[in-house]
CSV table of C-alpha atoms and ligand atoms in Angstrom, one decimal:
chain,number,residue,atom,x,y,z
A,1,MET,CA,-18.7,10.0,10.2
A,2,ARG,CA,-16.6,10.0,7.2
A,3,ASP,CA,-19.2,10.4,3.6
A,4,THR,CA,-17.4,6.8,2.8
A,5,GLU,CA,-18.9,5.2,6.5
A,6,GLN,CA,-22.7,7.3,6.1
A,7,ARG,CA,-22.6,5.4,3.1
A,8,ALA,CA,-22.0,1.8,4.1
A,9,ALA,CA,-24.1,2.6,6.6
A,10,GLU,CA,-27.6,4.0,4.9
A,11,ALA,CA,-26.6,1.3,1.4
A,12,TYR,CA,-26.4,-1.9,4.2
A,13,LYS,CA,-30.2,-0.1,5.4
A,14,GLU,CA,-31.6,0.1,2.6
A,15,ASN,CA,-30.5,-3.2,1.5
A,16,PHE,CA,-30.1,-5.7,4.2
A,17,GLY,CA,-33.7,-3.5,6.0
A,18,ALA,CA,-32.0,-3.5,9.3
A,19,GLU,CA,-29.9,-0.9,10.7
A,20,PRO,CA,-25.5,-2.9,10.6
A,21,ASP,CA,-24.7,-3.6,14.4
A,22,ALA,CA,-21.1,-2.1,13.4
A,23,VAL,CA,-19.6,0.5,10.9
A,24,VAL,CA,-15.9,0.7,10.6
A,25,SER,CA,-13.8,2.0,7.9
A,26,ALA,CA,-9.8,1.3,6.9
A,27,PRO,CA,-7.2,3.2,4.7
A,28,GLY,CA,-5.4,3.3,1.9
A,29,ARG,CA,-2.0,4.2,2.5
A,30,ILE,CA,1.5,5.7,0.2
A,31,ASN,CA,4.6,4.3,1.0
A,32,LEU,CA,7.7,6.8,1.4
A,33,ILE,CA,10.4,4.9,1.1
A,34,GLY,CA,11.2,1.1,1.8
A,35,GLU,CA,9.2,-0.9,-1.1
A,36,HIS,CA,9.7,-4.3,-2.1
A,37,THR,CA,11.5,-4.6,1.0
A,38,ASP,CA,8.2,-6.1,3.2
A,39,TYR,CA,8.4,-9.6,1.8
A,40,ASN,CA,12.0,-8.8,1.7
A,41,ASP,CA,11.8,-9.3,5.5
A,42,GLY,CA,13.1,-5.0,6.1
A,43,HIS,CA,11.5,-1.8,7.3
A,44,VAL,CA,9.3,-0.1,5.1
A,45,LEU,CA,7.9,3.5,5.9
A,46,PRO,CA,4.2,4.2,4.9
A,47,CYS,CA,1.4,6.8,5.9
A,48,ALA,CA,-2.1,5.8,5.8
A,49,VAL,CA,-4.4,8.7,2.8
A,50,GLU,CA,-7.1,9.9,4.0
A,51,ARG,CA,-9.7,7.7,1.6
A,52,ARG,CA,-11.2,4.8,2.8
A,53,VAL,CA,-13.0,1.3,2.5
A,54,ALA,CA,-16.1,1.3,5.1
A,55,VAL,CA,-18.0,-1.6,5.8
A,56,ALA,CA,-21.2,-1.9,7.3
A,57,ILE,CA,-22.0,-4.9,9.3
A,58,GLY,CA,-24.5,-6.8,11.2
A,59,ARG,CA,-25.4,-11.2,11.6
A,60,GLY,CA,-26.7,-12.3,8.5
A,61,ASN,CA,-26.8,-15.1,5.5
A,62,ASN,CA,-23.4,-14.5,4.8
A,63,GLU,CA,-24.2,-11.8,1.9
A,64,LEU,CA,-21.7,-9.1,0.9
A,65,HIS,CA,-22.7,-6.1,-1.0
A,66,SER,CA,-20.8,-3.5,-2.6
A,67,ALA,CA,-22.5,-0.2,-2.3
A,68,ASP,CA,-19.8,1.6,-5.6
A,69,PHE,CA,-21.1,-1.8,-7.6
A,70,ASP,CA,-24.3,-2.3,-6.8
A,71,GLU,CA,-23.5,-5.4,-6.6
A,72,LYS,CA,-24.8,-8.4,-4.1
A,73,GLN,CA,-22.0,-11.9,-4.0
A,74,PRO,CA,-22.3,-14.5,-1.3
A,75,LEU,CA,-19.5,-14.8,1.0
A,76,ASN,CA,-18.8,-17.8,0.9
A,77,GLY,CA,-16.8,-19.2,-2.5
A,78,GLU,CA,-14.2,-19.5,-5.0
A,79,LYS,CA,-11.6,-16.4,-6.3
A,80,GLU,CA,-13.2,-15.3,-8.4
A,81,GLY,CA,-11.6,-11.8,-9.4
A,82,GLY,CA,-13.6,-9.6,-7.9
A,83,TRP,CA,-13.6,-7.2,-5.3
A,84,GLN,CA,-15.7,-9.9,-3.2
A,85,ASP,CA,-12.4,-11.6,-3.3
A,86,TYR,CA,-11.1,-10.0,-0.1
A,87,PRO,CA,-13.5,-10.1,2.5
A,88,ARG,CA,-13.7,-13.8,1.0
A,89,GLY,CA,-10.4,-14.1,1.3
A,90,VAL,CA,-10.1,-12.5,5.1
A,91,ALA,CA,-13.1,-14.0,6.3
A,92,TRP,CA,-11.8,-18.3,5.1
A,93,ALA,CA,-8.1,-16.7,7.1
A,94,VAL,CA,-10.4,-15.5,10.0
A,95,LYS,CA,-11.5,-19.0,10.3
A,96,GLN,CA,-8.1,-20.9,9.5
A,97,ALA,CA,-6.8,-19.3,12.6
A,98,GLY,CA,-9.7,-21.0,14.6
A,99,TYR,CA,-11.8,-18.2,15.5
A,100,GLU,CA,-16.2,-18.8,15.2
A,101,THR,CA,-17.9,-16.6,13.8
A,102,GLY,CA,-21.3,-16.7,13.0
A,103,GLY,CA,-23.1,-15.6,9.7
A,104,ILE,CA,-22.9,-11.8,8.4
A,105,ASN,CA,-24.0,-9.3,6.0
A,106,ALA,CA,-21.9,-6.7,5.1
A,107,THR,CA,-22.1,-3.4,2.7
A,108,PHE,CA,-19.4,-2.0,1.0
A,109,ALA,CA,-18.0,1.5,0.3
A,110,GLY,CA,-15.3,3.3,-0.8
A,111,ASP,CA,-13.4,6.6,-2.3
A,112,VAL,CA,-9.6,4.4,-2.7
A,113,PRO,CA,-8.9,4.9,-6.3
A,114,LEU,CA,-8.8,1.2,-8.0
A,115,GLY,CA,-5.4,-0.2,-9.1
A,116,SER,CA,-3.6,2.6,-8.2
A,117,GLY,CA,-1.4,1.8,-6.1
A,118,LEU,CA,-2.7,3.3,-2.9
A,119,SER,CA,-3.7,-0.3,-1.7
A,120,SER,CA,-7.6,-0.5,-2.5
A,121,SER,CA,-7.2,-3.8,-1.7
A,122,ALA,CA,-5.8,-3.9,1.7
A,123,ALA,CA,-7.8,-1.3,3.1
A,124,ILE,CA,-11.1,-3.8,2.0
A,125,GLU,CA,-8.9,-6.4,4.1
A,126,ALA,CA,-8.7,-4.4,6.9
A,127,ALA,CA,-12.1,-2.8,6.8
A,128,THR,CA,-13.3,-6.6,7.0
A,129,ILE,CA,-11.1,-8.1,9.5
A,130,LEU,CA,-12.1,-5.0,11.6
A,131,ALA,CA,-16.0,-5.3,11.2
A,132,LEU,CA,-15.8,-9.4,11.8
A,133,ASP,CA,-13.8,-8.8,14.9
A,134,THR,CA,-16.3,-6.0,16.4
A,135,LEU,CA,-19.5,-7.5,15.6
A,136,PHE,CA,-17.7,-11.3,17.0
A,137,GLY,CA,-15.7,-10.7,20.0
A,138,LEU,CA,-13.2,-11.9,18.8
A,139,GLY,CA,-9.7,-10.2,21.0
A,140,ILE,CA,-8.2,-10.1,17.0
A,141,GLY,CA,-4.8,-7.9,17.9
A,142,ARG,CA,-3.6,-5.6,15.6
A,143,LYS,CA,-0.7,-7.2,14.1
A,144,GLU,CA,-2.6,-10.5,14.2
A,145,MET,CA,-5.4,-8.9,12.0
A,146,ALA,CA,-2.5,-7.9,9.5
A,147,SER,CA,-1.3,-11.0,9.2
A,148,LEU,CA,-4.6,-12.3,8.9
A,149,CYS,CA,-5.1,-9.9,5.7
A,150,MET,CA,-1.7,-11.0,4.6
A,151,LYS,CA,-2.5,-14.7,4.3
A,152,ALA,CA,-5.8,-14.0,2.3
A,153,GLU,CA,-3.4,-11.7,-0.2
A,154,ASN,CA,-1.1,-14.7,-1.1
A,155,GLU,CA,-3.2,-17.9,0.0
A,156,PHE,CA,-6.3,-17.2,-1.6
A,157,VAL,CA,-6.2,-14.3,-3.6
A,158,GLY,CA,-2.5,-15.3,-5.0
A,159,VAL,CA,-0.5,-12.4,-4.6
A,160,GLN,CA,3.1,-12.8,-2.8
A,161,SER,CA,2.7,-9.6,-1.7
A,162,GLY,CA,4.3,-8.6,2.0
A,163,ILE,CA,2.8,-7.6,5.2
A,164,MET,CA,3.3,-3.1,4.3
A,165,ASP,CA,-0.3,-2.2,3.0
A,166,GLN,CA,-2.9,-4.5,5.5
A,167,TYR,CA,0.1,-3.6,8.6
A,168,ALA,CA,-0.2,0.2,7.5
A,169,SER,CA,-3.8,0.0,7.2
A,170,LEU,CA,-5.0,-1.1,10.4
A,171,LEU,CA,-1.7,0.4,12.6
A,172,CYS,CA,-0.7,3.3,11.3
A,173,LYS,CA,-2.0,6.8,13.4
A,174,GLU,CA,-2.7,10.2,11.8
A,175,GLY,CA,-0.1,13.0,11.8
A,176,ASN,CA,3.0,9.7,11.5
A,177,ALA,CA,4.2,7.6,9.0
A,178,LEU,CA,5.3,4.1,9.9
A,179,LEU,CA,8.4,2.2,10.5
A,180,VAL,CA,7.4,-0.6,10.4
A,181,ASP,CA,10.5,-4.0,10.7
A,182,CYS,CA,8.9,-7.2,8.3
A,183,ARG,CA,11.1,-9.6,10.5
A,184,SER,CA,10.1,-9.0,13.9
A,185,LEU,CA,6.5,-6.9,13.4
A,186,GLU,CA,8.1,-3.9,15.4
A,187,GLU,CA,6.4,-0.5,14.8
A,188,GLU,CA,7.6,2.8,15.2
A,189,HIS,CA,5.1,6.0,14.8
A,190,VAL,CA,7.7,8.5,12.9
A,191,PRO,CA,5.9,12.8,13.7
A,192,LEU,CA,5.5,13.6,10.0
A,193,ASP,CA,4.2,17.0,9.4
A,194,LEU,CA,5.0,18.5,6.3
A,195,GLU,CA,2.6,21.8,6.9
A,196,SER,CA,4.4,23.8,9.5
A,197,ALA,CA,8.3,22.7,7.3
A,198,GLY,CA,6.5,24.3,4.1
A,199,LEU,CA,6.2,21.4,2.2
A,200,ALA,CA,3.4,19.1,0.4
A,201,LEU,CA,3.6,15.5,-0.6
A,202,LEU,CA,1.7,15.7,-4.0
A,203,VAL,CA,0.1,12.3,-5.3
A,204,CYS,CA,0.4,11.8,-9.2
A,205,ASP,CA,-1.5,9.3,-10.5
A,206,THR,CA,-0.9,7.7,-13.4
A,207,ARG,CA,-4.4,6.0,-14.3
A,208,VAL,CA,-2.4,3.2,-15.2
A,209,GLU,CA,-4.3,0.8,-13.7
A,210,ARG,CA,-2.9,-3.0,-12.7
A,211,GLU,CA,-3.7,-5.8,-10.4
A,212,LEU,CA,-1.0,-6.7,-9.0
A,213,GLY,CA,-1.4,-10.1,-9.8
A,214,ASP,CA,-1.5,-9.7,-13.8
A,215,THR,CA,2.4,-7.6,-13.1
A,216,GLY,CA,5.7,-8.9,-13.0
A,217,TYR,CA,5.0,-8.5,-8.9
A,218,ASN,CA,5.6,-12.7,-7.7
A,219,ASP,CA,8.5,-12.9,-10.4
A,220,ARG,CA,9.9,-10.0,-8.6
A,221,GLN,CA,9.4,-12.0,-5.0
A,222,GLU,CA,10.7,-15.4,-6.5
A,223,THR,CA,13.6,-13.8,-8.0
A,224,THR,CA,14.4,-12.3,-4.5
A,225,ALA,CA,14.2,-15.6,-2.5
A,226,ARG,CA,16.4,-17.5,-4.6
A,227,ALA,CA,19.0,-14.7,-4.6
A,228,ALA,CA,18.9,-15.3,-0.6
A,229,ARG,CA,19.6,-18.9,-1.0
A,230,LYS,CA,22.1,-19.0,-3.3
A,231,LEU,CA,23.7,-16.3,-0.4
A,232,GLY,CA,22.9,-18.8,2.5
A,233,LEU,CA,20.7,-16.4,3.9
A,234,GLU,CA,16.9,-16.4,5.2
A,235,ALA,CA,16.1,-13.2,3.5
A,236,LEU,CA,17.7,-10.3,1.9
A,237,ARG,CA,17.2,-7.9,4.8
A,238,ASP,CA,20.6,-9.5,5.7
A,239,ALA,CA,22.5,-9.0,2.8
A,240,SER,CA,25.3,-6.8,2.2
A,241,GLU,CA,27.0,-4.8,-0.4
A,242,ASP,CA,29.7,-7.5,-1.0
A,243,ASP,CA,27.6,-10.2,-1.4
A,244,LEU,CA,26.3,-8.7,-4.1
A,245,GLU,CA,29.9,-9.9,-6.0
A,246,ARG,CA,28.7,-13.1,-5.6
A,247,LEU,CA,25.0,-12.6,-7.9
A,248,SER,CA,25.1,-11.5,-11.4
A,249,ASP,CA,22.3,-10.6,-13.9
A,250,ASP,CA,18.5,-10.2,-12.4
A,251,GLU,CA,18.8,-11.8,-8.8
A,252,LEU,CA,22.2,-8.9,-9.0
A,253,LYS,CA,19.8,-6.8,-10.1
A,254,ARG,CA,16.8,-7.3,-7.6
A,255,THR,CA,19.2,-8.1,-4.8
A,256,ARG,CA,21.4,-4.4,-5.5
A,257,HIS,CA,17.9,-2.8,-4.8
A,258,VAL,CA,16.5,-4.4,-1.4
A,259,VAL,CA,20.0,-4.1,0.2
A,260,THR,CA,20.1,-0.1,-1.2
A,261,GLU,CA,16.4,0.4,-0.4
A,262,GLN,CA,17.2,-1.1,2.8
A,263,ARG,CA,20.0,1.4,4.0
A,264,ARG,CA,18.0,4.2,2.3
A,265,VAL,CA,14.4,3.8,5.1
A,266,MET,CA,17.0,3.9,7.6
A,267,GLN,CA,19.0,6.9,6.3
A,268,ALA,CA,15.4,7.9,5.6
A,269,VAL,CA,13.3,8.2,8.8
A,270,GLU,CA,16.6,9.7,10.6
A,271,ALA,CA,16.7,12.5,8.4
A,272,LEU,CA,12.6,12.9,9.2
A,273,LYS,CA,13.3,13.0,13.4
A,274,ASN,CA,16.4,15.6,12.6
A,275,GLU,CA,13.7,17.5,9.7
A,276,ASP,CA,16.5,17.9,7.8
A,277,PHE,CA,14.1,17.2,4.1
A,278,GLU,CA,16.6,17.9,1.8
A,279,MET,CA,18.3,14.7,2.6
A,280,PHE,CA,14.8,13.4,2.9
A,281,GLY,CA,14.1,14.3,-0.3
A,282,LYS,CA,16.9,13.1,-2.3
A,283,LEU,CA,16.7,9.3,-0.8
A,284,LEU,CA,13.6,9.9,-2.6
A,285,TYR,CA,15.8,10.4,-6.0
A,286,GLU,CA,17.6,7.5,-5.2
A,287,SER,CA,15.2,4.7,-4.5
A,288,HIS,CA,13.2,6.3,-7.9
A,289,ALA,CA,16.5,5.9,-9.7
A,290,SER,CA,17.1,2.1,-8.0
A,291,LEU,CA,13.0,1.1,-8.9
A,292,ARG,CA,13.5,1.4,-12.6
A,293,GLU,CA,17.1,0.2,-12.7
A,294,ASP,CA,17.3,-2.4,-11.0
A,295,TYR,CA,14.1,-3.4,-9.8
A,296,GLU,CA,12.5,-2.7,-12.9
A,297,VAL,CA,9.1,-1.6,-11.9
A,298,SER,CA,8.5,1.8,-13.0
A,299,THR,CA,6.9,3.2,-16.3
A,300,PRO,CA,7.3,6.4,-18.5
A,301,GLU,CA,4.3,7.9,-17.1
A,302,LEU,CA,6.1,7.4,-13.5
A,303,ASP,CA,9.5,8.3,-14.9
A,304,THR,CA,7.7,11.5,-16.7
A,305,PHE,CA,6.3,12.3,-13.0
A,306,VAL,CA,9.9,12.4,-11.3
A,307,GLU,CA,11.4,14.5,-13.9
A,308,ALA,CA,8.9,17.1,-14.3
A,309,SER,CA,9.5,16.8,-10.3
A,310,SER,CA,13.3,17.6,-10.1
A,311,GLU,CA,13.1,19.7,-12.5
A,312,ALA,CA,10.6,22.2,-10.9
A,313,GLY,CA,13.1,21.7,-7.9
A,314,ALA,CA,10.8,19.0,-5.6
A,315,LEU,CA,12.9,17.6,-2.9
A,316,GLY,CA,12.5,14.2,-4.0
A,317,ALA,CA,9.5,11.9,-5.9
A,318,LYS,CA,9.2,8.3,-7.0
A,319,VAL,CA,7.4,5.6,-7.5
A,320,THR,CA,4.8,4.7,-4.6
A,321,GLY,CA,3.8,1.4,-4.1
A,322,ALA,CA,4.4,-2.0,-6.0
A,323,GLY,CA,5.3,0.3,-9.6
A,324,TRP,CA,4.0,-0.9,-13.0
A,325,GLY,CA,1.6,2.1,-12.8
A,326,GLY,CA,-0.1,3.6,-10.3
A,327,CYS,CA,1.1,6.5,-8.2
A,328,ALA,CA,4.2,8.4,-7.6
A,329,ILE,CA,4.4,10.7,-5.0
A,330,ALA,CA,6.6,14.2,-4.7
A,331,LEU,CA,8.0,15.9,-1.4
A,332,VAL,CA,6.9,19.7,-3.2
A,333,SER,CA,6.8,23.3,-1.3
A,334,ALA,CA,3.3,23.7,-1.0
A,335,GLY,CA,3.5,26.7,-2.8
A,336,GLU,CA,4.6,24.8,-5.7
A,337,ALA,CA,2.5,21.7,-6.2
A,338,ASP,CA,-0.2,23.2,-8.3
A,339,ARG,CA,2.2,24.0,-10.7
A,340,LEU,CA,3.9,20.3,-11.2
A,341,ALA,CA,0.9,19.8,-11.4
A,342,ASP,CA,0.1,21.5,-14.1
A,343,ASP,CA,3.3,21.0,-15.2
A,344,THR,CA,2.9,17.5,-15.1
A,345,ARG,CA,-0.6,17.2,-17.1
A,346,GLN,CA,0.8,19.6,-20.3
A,347,ARG,CA,3.7,17.2,-20.1
A,348,PHE,CA,1.3,14.1,-20.4
A,349,THR,CA,-0.5,15.3,-23.4
A,350,GLU,CA,3.4,15.7,-25.6
A,351,ARG,CA,3.6,12.4,-24.7
A,352,ASP,CA,0.0,11.2,-25.2
A,353,PHE,CA,-0.2,9.5,-22.5
A,354,GLY,CA,-3.7,9.7,-19.7
A,355,GLU,CA,-5.1,12.3,-18.2
A,356,PRO,CA,-3.2,12.2,-14.8
A,357,VAL,CA,-5.0,12.8,-11.7
A,358,PHE,CA,-3.9,14.0,-8.3
A,359,TYR,CA,-4.0,14.5,-5.1
A,360,GLN,CA,-3.0,16.0,-2.0
A,361,PHE,CA,-2.0,14.1,1.3
A,362,VAL,CA,-1.8,14.1,4.5
A,363,PRO,CA,-0.7,10.9,7.2
A,364,ALA,CA,-4.6,9.8,8.3
A,365,ALA,CA,-5.5,7.2,11.2
A,366,GLY,CA,-6.1,3.7,11.2
A,367,ALA,CA,-8.5,2.3,10.5
A,368,GLU,CA,-11.2,3.1,13.2
A,369,VAL,CA,-14.5,1.4,14.8
A,370,VAL,CA,-16.7,4.2,13.5
A,371,ALA,CA,-19.8,2.7,15.0
B,1,GLA,C1,2.7,-3.9,-3.1
B,1,GLA,C2,2.9,-4.7,-2.1
B,1,GLA,C3,3.4,-4.2,-0.7
B,1,GLA,C4,4.4,-4.1,-0.9
B,1,GLA,C5,5.5,-3.3,-2.3
B,1,GLA,C6,6.0,-2.7,-3.1
B,1,GLA,O1,1.9,-2.3,-2.7
B,1,GLA,O2,0.9,-4.9,-1.7
B,1,GLA,O3,3.4,-6.1,-0.2
B,1,GLA,O4,5.8,-5.1,-0.8
B,1,GLA,O5,4.0,-3.7,-3.3
B,1,GLA,O6,6.8,-2.6,-1.9
């Protein structure tokens, strides 16, 4: 068992006075490319990271327990703005879908940084649904699990997010990125062995924390849905560069990002398959520029890391996830990663930004039942 899984199991025992019936965990993710394309029915290319939320679960009186916050919450209740909203939302969505469950007790422990754009919320949701499925033998398929978690996020938590994070957390495979068609929900595992290519994926957590509900996220979702309606399309995934002439202002800019990003995801997958990391990196830089200028979700901190990456000769860099803070990634020679981190720290100090945190990730396994 991983450390987080052990912590959840032990805290469960201490708290509920019995062994859990099952222990599961689900990872956070980074997104390589395909930002804000998921809720526009497009493609995304995330990979799971070795930061997880673990749940120890058993039959009980519907008590949720967080080992990290040392806090108990009832499973049944309204949205309150805390960690309990995610398991509550998932239990609600599972019930709505007609699955029969009994009472539970559950302990959560995690090491996905919160509010950082590494999808700690999707990891809690994915771990919760896998735990419920395991305990009650519900037989929910992984894709349906992802859809139910998205429903919890959209309708219970109130963030109009797409399916990427939940899908990545539930379906990623170690050593692979995951290409997801967010319309058909078909996926393809794309091998990503950066080590053999002498490369590393450096993640810069700017420590600018945010909850998506407090950002312009829902606004971006509304604007792109409106632009699709204006164009007479089901979703912007179906838009072409020619359609841009029929739009103006924010609708034009947001749509231009989605149309060009959709093209870049497909090119990026081709580049990975050809092991053309130069091309792959170039697409990451282009994605960042589009997210900064057209989708307007970058921040000075994220831009500073991307600028430092480019000046250090990194192959590519971009914000990862929604933006408005959180993390950015850079594809860099393995030997250069530490220097890039130091250089970024210095630039952050000079610009009076908070102290960033760095990680190096390789593609990790998706959600697993471990006991
Ligand atoms: C957040 C959302 C995802 C996706 C990304 C942007 O992570 O939860 O559904 O829209 O932002 O790519």
